Short mmCIF file of C-alpha atoms and ligand atoms in Angstrom, two decimals:
data_model
loop_
_atom_site.label_atom_id
_atom_site.label_comp_id
_atom_site.label_asym_id
_atom_site.label_seq_id
_atom_site.Cartn_x
_atom_site.Cartn_y
_atom_site.Cartn_z
CA MET A 1 -66.67 27.33 14.57
CA GLY A 2 -69.91 25.89 16.08
CA ASP A 3 -70.82 22.21 16.09
CA SER A 4 -72.44 20.85 12.91
CA ILE A 5 -76.19 20.54 13.15
CA ALA A 6 -77.82 17.15 12.62
CA ARG A 7 -81.58 16.90 12.42
CA ILE A 8 -84.04 14.12 13.19
CA ARG A 9 -87.79 14.13 12.60
CA VAL A 10 -90.20 11.65 14.13
CA ASP A 11 -93.96 11.55 14.10
CA ARG A 12 -96.05 9.71 16.65
CA GLU A 13 -98.25 8.33 13.85
CA SER A 14 -95.37 7.05 11.73
CA ILE A 15 -94.58 3.63 13.16
CA LEU A 16 -92.14 1.33 11.36
CA ALA A 17 -92.59 -1.79 13.48
CA THR A 18 -93.28 -3.20 16.91
CA VAL A 19 -90.08 -4.61 18.39
CA ASP A 20 -90.03 -8.33 19.12
CA GLU A 21 -88.14 -8.64 22.43
CA ARG A 22 -86.14 -11.50 20.90
CA LEU A 23 -84.18 -8.81 19.05
CA PHE A 24 -82.12 -8.63 22.25
CA GLY A 25 -81.11 -12.28 22.28
CA SER A 26 -77.58 -13.60 22.72
CA PHE A 27 -75.55 -16.73 22.20
CA VAL A 28 -73.50 -19.13 24.33
CA GLU A 29 -71.42 -21.73 22.54
CA HIS A 30 -69.24 -24.51 23.91
CA LEU A 31 -66.24 -22.48 22.82
CA GLY A 32 -63.20 -21.21 24.68
CA ARG A 33 -64.08 -20.10 28.20
CA ALA A 34 -67.73 -19.35 27.51
CA ILE A 35 -68.97 -22.36 29.48
CA TYR A 36 -65.95 -23.65 31.40
CA GLY A 37 -64.51 -20.68 33.27
CA GLY A 38 -67.35 -18.33 32.29
CA VAL A 39 -70.85 -19.56 32.96
CA TYR A 40 -69.56 -22.48 35.06
CA GLN A 41 -66.67 -22.41 37.48
CA PRO A 42 -67.42 -24.48 40.59
CA ASP A 43 -64.17 -23.53 42.36
CA HIS A 44 -64.84 -19.78 42.09
CA GLU A 45 -65.67 -17.97 45.33
CA LEU A 46 -68.89 -16.67 43.78
CA ALA A 47 -70.09 -20.01 42.39
CA ASP A 48 -73.54 -21.17 43.47
CA GLU A 49 -74.66 -24.69 44.43
CA ASP A 50 -74.67 -25.71 40.74
CA GLY A 51 -71.20 -24.33 40.07
CA PHE A 52 -72.53 -21.30 38.15
CA ARG A 53 -70.82 -17.97 38.68
CA THR A 54 -73.32 -15.64 40.32
CA ASP A 55 -71.42 -12.52 39.23
CA VAL A 56 -71.88 -13.61 35.59
CA LEU A 57 -75.54 -14.42 36.18
CA GLU A 58 -76.11 -10.95 37.66
CA LEU A 59 -74.66 -9.24 34.60
CA VAL A 60 -76.63 -11.44 32.20
CA ARG A 61 -79.82 -10.65 34.10
CA GLU A 62 -79.01 -6.95 33.98
CA LEU A 63 -78.83 -7.20 30.16
CA ARG A 64 -82.32 -8.76 30.05
CA VAL A 65 -81.58 -11.31 27.39
CA PRO A 66 -84.85 -13.05 26.49
CA VAL A 67 -83.37 -15.88 24.45
CA ILE A 68 -79.93 -17.53 24.26
CA ARG A 69 -78.82 -19.59 21.28
CA TYR A 70 -77.07 -22.82 22.34
CA PRO A 71 -74.80 -24.88 22.04
CA GLY A 72 -73.21 -23.49 18.84
CA GLY A 73 -72.05 -22.21 16.42
CA ASN A 74 -69.47 -24.37 14.77
CA TYR A 75 -69.55 -26.65 17.81
CA VAL A 76 -73.07 -27.81 17.02
CA SER A 77 -72.10 -29.41 13.71
CA ALA A 78 -70.64 -32.45 15.47
CA TYR A 79 -72.70 -32.11 18.66
CA LYS A 80 -73.92 -35.28 20.30
CA TRP A 81 -76.46 -34.05 22.79
CA GLU A 82 -76.82 -37.49 24.43
CA ASP A 83 -73.22 -37.18 25.70
CA GLY A 84 -74.25 -34.29 27.93
CA VAL A 85 -77.21 -35.81 29.79
CA GLY A 86 -77.46 -38.24 32.68
CA PRO A 87 -75.03 -38.76 35.60
CA VAL A 88 -72.06 -36.43 35.09
CA GLY A 89 -69.58 -39.13 36.11
CA ASP A 90 -70.75 -41.37 33.26
CA ARG A 91 -70.44 -38.78 30.52
CA PRO A 92 -67.76 -39.24 27.86
CA ARG A 93 -65.01 -36.74 27.19
CA ARG A 94 -65.01 -35.89 23.50
CA MET A 95 -62.84 -34.21 20.95
CA ASP A 96 -64.33 -30.92 19.76
CA LEU A 97 -62.94 -30.62 16.25
CA ALA A 98 -64.46 -27.20 15.61
CA TRP A 99 -62.34 -25.48 18.27
CA LYS A 100 -59.65 -28.13 18.83
CA ALA A 101 -60.61 -28.54 22.46
CA THR A 102 -61.75 -31.29 24.81
CA GLU A 103 -65.43 -31.29 25.71
CA PRO A 104 -65.81 -32.91 29.15
CA ASN A 105 -69.63 -32.73 28.98
CA THR A 106 -69.76 -31.61 32.61
CA VAL A 107 -72.19 -28.95 31.48
CA GLY A 108 -74.76 -30.47 29.17
CA LEU A 109 -78.28 -29.71 28.09
CA ASP A 110 -79.96 -30.03 31.49
CA GLU A 111 -77.31 -27.97 33.27
CA PHE A 112 -77.47 -25.25 30.63
CA CYS A 113 -81.26 -25.08 30.93
CA ARG A 114 -80.90 -24.67 34.68
CA TRP A 115 -78.44 -21.85 34.09
CA ALA A 116 -80.66 -20.14 31.49
CA LYS A 117 -83.56 -20.23 33.93
CA LYS A 118 -81.40 -18.57 36.58
CA ALA A 119 -80.47 -15.97 33.96
CA ASP A 120 -84.20 -15.28 33.36
CA SER A 121 -83.79 -16.39 29.78
CA SER A 122 -84.94 -19.14 27.46
CA VAL A 123 -82.95 -21.39 25.15
CA MET A 124 -82.92 -21.22 21.36
CA MET A 125 -81.79 -24.75 20.58
CA ALA A 126 -79.53 -25.51 17.65
CA ILE A 127 -79.59 -28.93 16.00
CA ASN A 128 -76.61 -30.73 14.51
CA LEU A 129 -77.16 -31.01 10.76
CA GLY A 130 -73.46 -31.40 10.03
CA THR A 131 -72.90 -35.00 11.10
CA ARG A 132 -76.50 -35.89 11.98
CA GLY A 133 -80.04 -35.61 10.70
CA ILE A 134 -83.76 -36.24 11.16
CA GLU A 135 -83.49 -39.08 13.63
CA GLU A 136 -81.40 -37.21 16.21
CA ALA A 137 -83.46 -34.05 15.80
CA ARG A 138 -86.64 -36.02 16.39
CA ASN A 139 -85.20 -37.58 19.57
CA LEU A 140 -83.89 -34.26 20.83
CA VAL A 141 -87.22 -32.51 20.44
CA GLU A 142 -88.90 -35.34 22.32
CA TYR A 143 -86.32 -35.11 25.12
CA CYS A 144 -86.73 -31.35 25.41
CA ASN A 145 -90.38 -30.66 24.66
CA HIS A 146 -92.48 -33.77 25.22
CA PRO A 147 -94.22 -33.96 28.63
CA GLY A 148 -93.45 -37.62 29.38
CA GLY A 149 -94.48 -41.24 28.83
CA LEU A 150 -92.14 -41.83 25.88
CA TYR A 151 -88.57 -43.10 25.86
CA TRP A 152 -86.71 -39.77 25.52
CA SER A 153 -89.13 -37.63 27.51
CA ASP A 154 -89.04 -40.15 30.34
CA LEU A 155 -85.27 -40.07 30.23
CA ARG A 156 -85.38 -36.29 30.75
CA ARG A 157 -87.68 -36.82 33.72
CA ALA A 158 -85.34 -39.46 35.10
CA HIS A 159 -82.58 -36.84 34.85
CA GLY A 160 -84.55 -34.56 37.13
CA ALA A 161 -86.42 -32.32 34.71
CA GLU A 162 -90.02 -33.28 35.35
CA LYS A 163 -91.51 -30.60 33.15
CA PRO A 164 -90.57 -30.25 29.48
CA TYR A 165 -88.29 -27.36 28.60
CA ASP A 166 -90.63 -26.42 25.80
CA PHE A 167 -88.03 -24.63 23.66
CA ARG A 168 -89.91 -22.43 21.23
CA VAL A 169 -87.12 -21.70 18.74
CA TRP A 170 -84.97 -24.28 16.90
CA CYS A 171 -82.05 -23.59 14.57
CA LEU A 172 -81.65 -26.12 11.76
CA GLY A 173 -77.86 -26.41 11.84
CA ASN A 174 -75.24 -23.70 11.72
CA GLU A 175 -73.50 -21.96 8.81
CA MET A 176 -73.92 -25.01 6.61
CA ASP A 177 -72.39 -23.22 3.59
CA GLY A 178 -69.07 -22.65 5.35
CA PRO A 179 -66.17 -24.87 4.21
CA TRP A 180 -64.91 -24.76 7.84
CA GLN A 181 -68.13 -26.37 9.04
CA ILE A 182 -68.03 -30.06 9.89
CA GLY A 183 -70.40 -31.63 7.38
CA CYS A 184 -70.83 -28.49 5.27
CA LYS A 185 -73.22 -28.86 2.37
CA THR A 186 -74.26 -27.42 -0.95
CA ALA A 187 -77.44 -25.35 -0.94
CA ASP A 188 -79.35 -28.25 -2.53
CA GLU A 189 -78.07 -30.83 -0.07
CA TYR A 190 -78.77 -28.60 2.89
CA GLY A 191 -82.10 -27.28 1.60
CA LYS A 192 -83.46 -30.82 1.17
CA LEU A 193 -82.25 -31.98 4.58
CA ALA A 194 -83.45 -28.86 6.40
CA ALA A 195 -86.90 -29.15 4.82
CA GLU A 196 -87.24 -32.76 5.98
CA VAL A 197 -86.03 -32.00 9.51
CA ALA A 198 -88.39 -29.02 9.64
CA LYS A 199 -91.29 -31.20 8.53
CA ALA A 200 -90.53 -33.72 11.29
CA LEU A 201 -90.31 -31.02 13.98
CA LYS A 202 -93.54 -29.40 12.79
CA LEU A 203 -95.27 -32.79 12.87
CA PHE A 204 -94.40 -32.85 16.54
CA ASP A 205 -95.46 -29.22 17.16
CA PRO A 206 -96.55 -26.91 14.34
CA THR A 207 -96.17 -23.85 16.59
CA LEU A 208 -92.36 -24.17 16.89
CA ASP A 209 -90.32 -21.35 15.34
CA LEU A 210 -87.78 -22.92 12.98
CA VAL A 211 -84.73 -21.08 11.70
CA VAL A 212 -83.08 -22.26 8.50
CA CYS A 213 -79.44 -21.35 7.81
CA GLY A 214 -78.76 -18.48 5.48
CA SER A 215 -75.22 -17.80 4.28
CA SER A 216 -72.63 -17.47 6.99
CA GLY A 217 -71.96 -13.92 5.90
CA PRO A 218 -72.57 -11.39 3.14
CA GLY A 219 -69.05 -12.00 1.83
CA MET A 220 -69.67 -15.66 1.02
CA PRO A 221 -69.33 -16.35 -2.72
CA THR A 222 -72.66 -18.17 -2.72
CA PHE A 223 -74.56 -15.28 -1.13
CA PRO A 224 -77.45 -14.63 -1.91
CA GLN A 225 -78.09 -17.57 -4.24
CA TRP A 226 -77.76 -19.85 -1.19
CA GLU A 227 -80.73 -18.09 0.46
CA ALA A 228 -82.86 -18.37 -2.67
CA THR A 229 -82.12 -22.09 -3.17
CA VAL A 230 -82.52 -23.05 0.48
CA LEU A 231 -85.79 -21.13 0.75
CA GLU A 232 -87.10 -22.81 -2.39
CA TYR A 233 -86.86 -26.11 -0.50
CA CYS A 234 -87.93 -24.86 2.91
CA TYR A 235 -90.19 -21.84 2.49
CA GLU A 236 -93.40 -23.48 3.68
CA HIS A 237 -91.73 -25.41 6.50
CA VAL A 238 -89.67 -22.74 8.29
CA ASP A 239 -90.34 -19.43 9.98
CA PHE A 240 -86.97 -17.68 9.92
CA ILE A 241 -83.82 -17.51 7.85
CA SER A 242 -80.57 -16.75 9.66
CA LEU A 243 -78.02 -14.00 8.99
CA HIS A 244 -74.54 -13.93 10.53
CA ILE A 245 -72.25 -10.92 10.42
CA TYR A 246 -69.12 -9.79 12.23
CA ALA A 247 -67.66 -6.30 11.82
CA ARG A 248 -63.91 -6.14 11.27
CA LYS A 249 -61.52 -3.19 11.38
CA GLU A 250 -59.19 -3.45 8.41
CA LYS A 251 -56.03 -1.48 7.73
CA ASP A 252 -56.59 0.56 10.88
CA ASP A 253 -59.23 2.54 8.97
CA ARG A 254 -61.57 3.89 11.65
CA PRO A 255 -64.00 5.77 9.35
CA LEU A 256 -64.46 2.62 7.28
CA PHE A 257 -64.91 0.50 10.40
CA LEU A 258 -67.58 2.89 11.69
CA ALA A 259 -69.38 2.40 8.38
CA GLU A 260 -69.61 -1.41 8.72
CA SER A 261 -73.26 -0.99 9.71
CA VAL A 262 -73.94 0.17 6.14
CA LYS A 263 -72.77 -3.25 4.94
CA PHE A 264 -74.99 -4.84 7.57
CA GLU A 265 -78.01 -2.88 6.35
CA HIS A 266 -77.38 -3.91 2.72
CA PHE A 267 -77.11 -7.52 3.89
CA ILE A 268 -80.49 -7.33 5.63
CA GLN A 269 -82.08 -5.60 2.63
CA THR A 270 -80.81 -8.28 0.26
CA VAL A 271 -82.16 -11.10 2.42
CA GLU A 272 -85.48 -9.24 2.74
CA SER A 273 -85.67 -9.03 -1.05
CA THR A 274 -84.73 -12.69 -1.48
CA VAL A 275 -87.48 -13.72 0.92
CA ARG A 276 -89.95 -11.59 -1.07
CA PHE A 277 -88.76 -13.18 -4.31
CA VAL A 278 -89.24 -16.74 -3.09
CA LYS A 279 -92.54 -15.85 -1.44
CA ALA A 280 -93.82 -14.46 -4.74
CA LYS A 281 -92.49 -17.41 -6.71
CA LYS A 282 -94.28 -19.83 -4.41
CA ARG A 283 -97.46 -17.71 -4.30
CA SER A 284 -97.12 -18.10 -0.55
CA LYS A 285 -99.26 -16.33 2.01
CA LYS A 286 -96.72 -16.54 4.79
CA THR A 287 -93.68 -14.34 5.30
CA VAL A 288 -90.42 -15.85 6.48
CA ARG A 289 -88.73 -13.51 8.98
CA LEU A 290 -85.06 -12.78 9.59
CA SER A 291 -83.04 -14.05 12.53
CA VAL A 292 -79.67 -12.30 12.83
CA ASP A 293 -78.55 -14.98 15.20
CA GLU A 294 -74.85 -14.10 15.18
CA TRP A 295 -73.68 -10.50 15.08
CA ASN A 296 -70.93 -8.52 16.74
CA VAL A 297 -67.51 -6.99 16.23
CA TRP A 298 -64.84 -9.70 15.95
CA TYR A 299 -61.28 -9.05 14.89
CA HIS A 300 -58.99 -8.36 17.85
CA SER A 301 -58.34 -12.02 18.57
CA LEU A 302 -58.11 -13.19 14.96
CA GLY A 303 -54.83 -14.94 14.34
CA ALA A 304 -53.85 -14.46 18.00
CA GLU A 305 -54.82 -17.96 19.13
CA SER A 306 -51.98 -19.96 20.54
CA ASP A 307 -51.56 -23.66 19.93
CA ASP A 308 -50.06 -24.16 23.40
CA ASP A 309 -53.21 -25.49 24.90
CA LEU A 310 -54.54 -27.52 21.95
CA TRP A 311 -57.28 -29.91 23.10
CA GLY A 312 -57.50 -28.23 26.52
CA VAL A 313 -60.82 -27.82 28.30
CA GLY A 314 -62.03 -24.22 28.19
CA ARG A 315 -58.90 -22.96 26.49
CA ARG A 316 -58.69 -19.22 25.83
CA LEU A 317 -60.14 -18.46 22.42
CA LEU A 318 -61.74 -15.43 20.76
CA GLU A 319 -61.20 -13.21 23.80
CA ASP A 320 -61.60 -9.88 22.06
CA ARG A 321 -60.99 -6.90 24.34
CA TYR A 322 -63.47 -4.30 23.17
CA ASN A 323 -62.78 -0.57 23.08
CA VAL A 324 -64.88 2.56 22.59
CA GLU A 325 -64.96 2.48 18.79
CA ASP A 326 -66.15 -1.16 18.94
CA ALA A 327 -69.01 -0.01 21.17
CA LEU A 328 -69.98 2.58 18.55
CA VAL A 329 -70.08 -0.09 15.83
CA VAL A 330 -72.20 -2.32 18.08
CA GLY A 331 -74.44 0.71 18.70
CA CYS A 332 -74.80 1.31 14.94
CA PHE A 333 -75.67 -2.38 14.43
CA LEU A 334 -78.36 -2.14 17.12
CA ILE A 335 -79.81 0.90 15.38
CA VAL A 336 -79.90 -1.00 12.07
CA LEU A 337 -81.60 -3.97 13.79
CA LEU A 338 -84.26 -1.65 15.22
CA ARG A 339 -84.78 0.03 11.84
CA HIS A 340 -85.51 -3.39 10.34
CA ALA A 341 -87.56 -4.68 13.27
CA ASP A 342 -90.43 -5.37 10.91
CA SER A 343 -88.54 -8.20 9.21
CA VAL A 344 -85.85 -8.96 11.81
CA ARG A 345 -87.73 -10.57 14.65
CA MET A 346 -84.78 -12.22 16.37
CA ALA A 347 -81.12 -11.40 16.81
CA CYS A 348 -78.34 -12.81 18.98
CA LEU A 349 -75.34 -10.81 20.05
CA ALA A 350 -72.51 -13.31 19.57
CA GLN A 351 -71.59 -14.11 22.14
CA LEU A 352 -72.34 -13.52 25.83
CA VAL A 353 -69.47 -14.58 28.13
CA ASN A 354 -65.70 -14.50 27.46
CA THR A 355 -65.72 -15.40 23.77
CA ILE A 356 -66.34 -12.23 21.70
CA ALA A 357 -68.51 -11.17 24.59
CA PRO A 358 -69.87 -8.20 26.52
CA ILE A 359 -69.13 -10.01 29.81
CA MET A 360 -65.62 -11.13 30.78
CA THR A 361 -64.25 -13.17 33.63
CA ASP A 362 -60.93 -14.23 35.02
CA THR A 363 -60.31 -17.28 37.15
CA SER A 364 -60.47 -15.13 40.29
CA GLY A 365 -62.16 -11.82 41.02
CA ARG A 366 -65.43 -10.46 39.70
CA ALA A 367 -66.76 -10.48 36.15
CA TRP A 368 -66.65 -7.14 34.31
CA ARG A 369 -68.52 -5.35 31.56
CA GLN A 370 -66.79 -4.70 28.25
CA THR A 371 -67.55 -1.46 26.37
CA ILE A 372 -70.01 -3.18 24.02
CA TYR A 373 -72.10 -4.16 27.03
CA TYR A 374 -73.49 -0.64 27.32
CA PRO A 375 -75.18 0.02 23.96
CA PHE A 376 -76.73 -3.43 24.21
CA LEU A 377 -77.93 -2.72 27.76
CA HIS A 378 -79.46 0.61 26.74
CA CYS A 379 -81.29 -0.83 23.74
CA SER A 380 -82.45 -3.91 25.63
CA ARG A 381 -83.86 -1.74 28.42
CA TYR A 382 -85.20 1.20 26.44
CA GLY A 383 -85.61 -0.18 22.92
CA ARG A 384 -88.68 -2.36 23.44
CA GLY A 385 -91.68 -0.63 21.97
CA GLU A 386 -92.59 0.75 18.58
CA VAL A 387 -89.88 1.91 16.23
CA LEU A 388 -90.65 5.35 14.85
CA GLU A 389 -89.74 6.24 11.32
CA THR A 390 -86.66 8.34 12.02
CA ARG A 391 -85.73 10.77 9.27
CA ILE A 392 -82.14 11.93 9.55
CA GLU A 393 -80.41 14.96 8.03
CA SER A 394 -76.71 14.98 8.65
CA THR A 395 -73.51 15.86 6.89
CA GLY A 396 -71.31 12.88 6.13
CA TYR A 397 -67.91 11.65 5.07
CA GLU A 398 -66.55 9.67 2.15
CA SER A 399 -65.89 6.18 3.49
CA GLY A 400 -64.51 4.59 0.31
CA GLU A 401 -66.20 1.20 0.12
CA TYR A 402 -69.59 2.36 1.45
CA GLY A 403 -69.76 5.77 -0.25
CA THR A 404 -70.89 8.81 1.74
CA VAL A 405 -71.82 7.88 5.28
CA PRO A 406 -73.71 10.30 7.57
CA TYR A 407 -71.98 11.33 10.80
CA LEU A 408 -75.23 10.78 12.65
CA GLU A 409 -76.75 7.30 12.95
CA ALA A 410 -79.98 7.26 14.95
CA ILE A 411 -83.33 5.63 15.68
CA ALA A 412 -86.23 6.49 17.97
CA VAL A 413 -88.46 4.02 19.82
CA LEU A 414 -91.84 4.94 21.28
CA ARG A 415 -92.54 3.25 24.61
CA ARG A 416 -96.19 3.92 25.29
CA THR A 417 -96.35 2.09 28.61
CA ASP A 418 -93.73 4.48 30.06
CA SER A 419 -94.91 7.54 28.03
CA GLU A 420 -91.39 7.90 26.71
CA VAL A 421 -89.49 8.09 23.45
CA SER A 422 -85.92 6.71 23.45
CA PHE A 423 -83.39 8.13 21.01
CA PHE A 424 -80.33 6.00 20.26
CA CYS A 425 -77.66 8.00 18.44
CA VAL A 426 -74.07 7.54 17.32
CA ASN A 427 -71.86 10.45 16.31
CA ARG A 428 -69.28 9.00 13.92
CA HIS A 429 -67.31 12.24 13.70
CA GLU A 430 -63.80 11.76 15.07
CA THR A 431 -63.21 15.31 16.26
CA GLU A 432 -66.43 17.32 16.22
CA ALA A 433 -69.58 17.22 18.29
CA LEU A 434 -72.97 17.25 16.58
CA SER A 435 -75.75 19.61 17.66
CA LEU A 436 -78.82 17.43 17.55
CA GLU A 437 -82.21 18.95 16.80
CA ALA A 438 -84.94 16.32 16.97
CA ARG A 439 -88.47 17.38 16.09
CA LEU A 440 -91.16 15.25 17.72
CA SER A 441 -94.51 15.68 15.96
CA GLY A 442 -97.72 14.60 17.67
CA PHE A 443 -96.36 14.65 21.23
CA ALA A 444 -97.35 17.10 23.97
CA GLY A 445 -95.52 18.10 27.15
CA ILE A 446 -92.15 16.62 26.23
CA SER A 447 -89.21 16.83 28.58
CA VAL A 448 -85.79 15.20 28.88
CA VAL A 449 -85.54 12.30 31.33
CA GLU A 450 -81.84 11.62 30.81
CA HIS A 451 -79.02 11.81 28.32
CA VAL A 452 -76.39 9.12 28.78
CA VAL A 453 -73.16 9.10 26.80
CA LEU A 454 -70.45 6.54 26.18
CA ALA A 455 -67.32 8.26 24.83
CA ASP A 456 -63.70 8.70 25.78
CA PRO A 457 -60.83 10.97 24.74
CA ASP A 458 -59.08 7.72 23.79
CA PRO A 459 -61.28 5.78 21.32
CA LEU A 460 -59.16 2.70 21.96
CA ALA A 461 -59.79 2.74 25.71
CA ALA A 462 -61.13 -0.55 27.07
CA ASN A 463 -62.07 -2.19 30.36
CA GLY A 464 -60.15 -5.05 31.92
CA ARG A 465 -59.83 -7.06 35.07
CA ASP A 466 -57.78 -4.36 36.82
CA ALA A 467 -59.79 -1.44 35.42
CA PRO A 468 -63.33 -2.77 35.04
CA ASP A 469 -64.89 0.69 34.86
CA ARG A 470 -62.28 2.50 32.80
CA VAL A 471 -64.99 3.07 30.16
CA ALA A 472 -68.53 3.53 31.42
CA PRO A 473 -71.51 5.64 30.43
CA ARG A 474 -71.90 9.04 32.05
CA ALA A 475 -74.84 11.39 32.41
CA GLU A 476 -74.54 14.35 30.04
CA ASN A 477 -76.03 17.70 31.03
CA GLY A 478 -77.44 20.19 28.62
CA ALA A 479 -80.08 18.27 26.66
CA ARG A 480 -83.26 20.38 26.67
CA VAL A 481 -86.60 20.82 24.98
CA GLU A 482 -87.77 23.89 23.09
CA GLY A 483 -91.37 23.58 21.89
CA ASP A 484 -91.53 20.31 19.97
CA ARG A 485 -87.74 20.09 19.56
CA LEU A 486 -85.22 18.13 21.59
CA LEU A 487 -81.81 19.79 21.56
CA ALA A 488 -78.68 17.92 22.62
CA ARG A 489 -74.95 17.85 22.05
CA LEU A 490 -73.52 14.56 20.84
CA PRO A 491 -69.77 14.46 21.61
CA PRO A 492 -67.31 13.27 18.94
CA LEU A 493 -67.18 9.46 18.61
CA SER A 494 -70.02 8.84 21.03
CA TRP A 495 -72.90 6.50 21.75
CA ASN A 496 -75.95 8.30 23.17
CA LEU A 497 -79.19 7.29 24.83
CA ILE A 498 -81.64 10.18 25.25
CA ARG A 499 -84.92 9.46 26.96
CA VAL A 500 -87.76 11.95 26.50
CA SER A 501 -91.07 11.76 28.34
CA TYR A 502 -94.39 13.08 27.06
CA SER A 503 -97.76 13.74 28.69
O1 AHR B 601 -69.33 -17.06 17.11
C1 AHR B 601 -68.13 -17.68 16.73
C2 AHR B 601 -68.30 -18.53 15.48
O2 AHR B 601 -68.59 -17.70 14.39
C3 AHR B 601 -69.45 -19.50 15.50
O3 AHR B 601 -69.12 -20.70 16.11
C4 AHR B 601 -69.74 -19.70 14.05
O4 AHR B 601 -71.08 -20.01 13.80
C5 AHR B 601 -69.31 -18.40 13.42
O5 AHR B 601 -68.51 -18.61 12.30
#
């Protein structure tokens, strides 16, 4: 029996959206070994003069992450930013209740900004609206963004940062609907507070991009009423509403797990509709955009945390070891993000180093790339451009919860500056390859630049300290062009990047 045929049609004139590069953002929280032992490890042989691991920096730079959300996450809801500035020796050690760890404040705001600069990235700053409010937000924005001559901006200068950081994006708290959140709130309480904080920040600089918290996930009982209520308070004062989602494999059901991106797409569509509803109700001219500022696969480490090192600095938490099927789910999520690039203008892979991360370290030796690193790398490098409407014809399977799910998930991005079209495809079939036939209308002189595949006979294969390249992408031969059609074989359970040039 031959491979099943899956068809794609794209047309040069049918553009869905121009990709905002901030779709390829990420997230570093003071959590586990993300900072202490990940980003920062002064006793490591590869540490630089600031104590930052250069092997980690290299991998972050390779990913081309334009924006990094900081410092949390749950951590931010009791965050006292003043503890982490000034002479390191004078900084207090604090209890981090969110992750039951000690925060030594060795790495604070100024150090993190120095690191982000070395990583060729910018910071998306989150504000504590759990235990704090307008006053602290006002001071923080002055410290970070004001040029100088005022109390807080002069303090920043005294700490060695002469020029303002000029953070463009600010998150108004984190997951404020979650009962686990320190200082969690009802939608009315949070909506009122967020609107007032937003007003204050916009009085300082009306060009800031402000992100208000949506629900902490589509499974929250208050979703999507939370979004509607919060936007009613904040619509005219904010620019983005956040979405958080983590894919989980339940009952060892791989087909269902591979369909988690369907849930993600429904989540986005519901928030898009809620924004439209509130916009219409308010007769508003502006459109609030979506910021998926936490997304990933997260389940391997759940329940595995040990209490041995309670209140330790940089204790091991959320260290998911990602395998091939996780990379496919991350690939499907990236495809969904690109398909909704018109409304989703920012997204942050949660997170970046050691905690549910594409980059892992150990106390000695070099950092390595987890499987999920690769789909992110491919999209970040070859997914910036214009998303083409990508019509897919594919057979599918019955997933249970998400109905019939096509074996092929795909999106195409036109990159005019390189005269290329990138195809990102996932074959969800466990045992059969798909024969891809992609028709490209409106393009002349097309030819294949490369076809790169991430797949493995063992879908549970993963990389680790002793086998950092056990799973890595490989070049696939055989993709070719016939007339206006690209023909390629997509192996079973595979992530594929196919680059096509045109004249
Ligand atoms: O990313 C890990 C945690 O997940 C974050 O701290 C929190 O915002 C979310 O629940």
